[in-house]
Short mmCIF file of C-alpha atoms in Angstrom, two decimals:
data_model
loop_
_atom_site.label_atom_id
_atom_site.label_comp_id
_atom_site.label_asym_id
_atom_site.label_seq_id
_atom_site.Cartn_x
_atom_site.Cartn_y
_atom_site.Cartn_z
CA UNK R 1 -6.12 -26.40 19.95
CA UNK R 2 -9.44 -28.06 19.08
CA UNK R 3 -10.96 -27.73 16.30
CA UNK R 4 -14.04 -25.60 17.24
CA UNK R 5 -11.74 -23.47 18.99
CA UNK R 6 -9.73 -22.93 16.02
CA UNK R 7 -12.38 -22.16 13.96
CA UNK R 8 -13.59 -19.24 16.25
CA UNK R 9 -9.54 -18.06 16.79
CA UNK R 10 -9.40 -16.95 13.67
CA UNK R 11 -12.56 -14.30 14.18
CA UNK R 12 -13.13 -10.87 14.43
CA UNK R 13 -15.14 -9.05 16.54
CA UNK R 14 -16.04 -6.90 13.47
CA UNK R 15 -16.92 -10.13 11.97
CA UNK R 16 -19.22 -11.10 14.58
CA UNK R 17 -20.91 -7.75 14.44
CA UNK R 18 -21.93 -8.53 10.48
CA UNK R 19 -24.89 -10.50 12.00
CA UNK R 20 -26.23 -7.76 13.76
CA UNK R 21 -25.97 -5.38 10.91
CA UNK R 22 -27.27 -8.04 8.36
CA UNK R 23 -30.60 -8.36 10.35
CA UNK R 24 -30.80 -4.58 10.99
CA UNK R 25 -30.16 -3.79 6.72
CA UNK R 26 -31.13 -6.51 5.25
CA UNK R 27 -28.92 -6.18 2.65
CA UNK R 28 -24.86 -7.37 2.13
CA UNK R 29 -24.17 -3.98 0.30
CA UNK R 30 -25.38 -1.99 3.13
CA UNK R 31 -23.02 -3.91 5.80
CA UNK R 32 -20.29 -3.33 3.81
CA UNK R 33 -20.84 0.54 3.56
CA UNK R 34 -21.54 0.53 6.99
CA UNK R 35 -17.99 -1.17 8.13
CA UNK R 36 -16.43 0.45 4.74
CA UNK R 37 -15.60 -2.76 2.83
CA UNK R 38 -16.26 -4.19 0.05
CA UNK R 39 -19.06 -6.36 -0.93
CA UNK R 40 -16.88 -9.62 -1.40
CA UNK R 41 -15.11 -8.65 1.69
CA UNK R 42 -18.78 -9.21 4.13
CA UNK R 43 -19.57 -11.94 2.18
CA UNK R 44 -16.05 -13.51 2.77
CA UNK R 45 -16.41 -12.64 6.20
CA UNK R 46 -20.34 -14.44 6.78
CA UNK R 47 -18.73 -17.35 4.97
CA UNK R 48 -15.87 -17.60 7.62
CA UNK R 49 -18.94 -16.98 10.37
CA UNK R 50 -20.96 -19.82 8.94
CA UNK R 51 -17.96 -22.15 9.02
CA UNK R 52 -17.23 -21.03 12.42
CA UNK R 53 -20.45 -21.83 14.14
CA UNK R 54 -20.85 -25.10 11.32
CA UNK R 55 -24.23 -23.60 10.56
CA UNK R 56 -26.06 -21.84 7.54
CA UNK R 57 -26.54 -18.41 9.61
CA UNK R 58 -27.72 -16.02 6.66
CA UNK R 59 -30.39 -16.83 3.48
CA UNK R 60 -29.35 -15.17 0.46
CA UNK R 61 -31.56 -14.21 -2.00
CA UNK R 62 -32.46 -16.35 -4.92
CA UNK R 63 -31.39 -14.85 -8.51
CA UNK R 64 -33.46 -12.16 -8.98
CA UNK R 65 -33.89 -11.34 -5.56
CA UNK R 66 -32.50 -8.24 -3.09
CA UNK R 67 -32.07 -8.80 0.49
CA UNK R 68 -31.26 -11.24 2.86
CA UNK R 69 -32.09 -12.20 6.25
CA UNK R 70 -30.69 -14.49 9.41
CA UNK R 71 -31.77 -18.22 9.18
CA UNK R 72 -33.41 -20.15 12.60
CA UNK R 73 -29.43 -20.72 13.11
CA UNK R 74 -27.98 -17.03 12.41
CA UNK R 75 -30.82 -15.99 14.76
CA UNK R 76 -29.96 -18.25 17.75
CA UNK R 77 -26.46 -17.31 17.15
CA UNK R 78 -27.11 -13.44 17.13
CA UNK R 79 -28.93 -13.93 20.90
CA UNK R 80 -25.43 -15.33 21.91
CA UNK R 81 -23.46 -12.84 20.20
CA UNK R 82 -25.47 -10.11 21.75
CA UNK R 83 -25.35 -11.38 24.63
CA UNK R 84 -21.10 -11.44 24.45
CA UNK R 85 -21.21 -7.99 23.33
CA UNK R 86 -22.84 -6.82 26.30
CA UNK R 87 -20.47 -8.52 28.38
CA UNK R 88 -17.65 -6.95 26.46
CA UNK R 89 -19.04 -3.60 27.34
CA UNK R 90 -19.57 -4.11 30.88
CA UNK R 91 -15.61 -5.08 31.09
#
């Protein structure tokens, strides 16, 4: 299989959902309540988005910080992936 399609094989659909929520909250923490996981779990999960799509999708805050928010990329990438979830629905 190539290698892009590998990449995106190993994806979830709940996975590609954490963009939507992460623009929506704001926040990593509030994802993971929403989907009831763990903090380390959504973060594990954007890391395997990111290396997915080959892109930075999601600006973390600095030390000191709270909140994050979708990059140029992670915001191109959420039009797509909104986009495939209404297609999924209308199936």
């Amino acid at each position: 299989m190539h290698e892009l399609g590998t990449r995106f094989a190993q994806l979830r659909l709940r996975d590609l959902l954490l963009l939507e929520k992460i623009e929506e909250l704001g926040s990593l923490r509030a994802v993971a309540e929403v989907f009831h996981l763990t903090q380390p779990a959504v973060t594990h999960a954007l890391k395997a988005l990111e290396h997915a799509f080959g892109a930075l999708l999601v600006a973390r805050g600095r030390r000191g910080q709270r909140g994050v928010g979708l990059t140029i990329e992670g915001a191109a990438v959420l039009i797509r992936l909104r986009l495939a979830k209404t297609e999924l629905l209308a199936a």
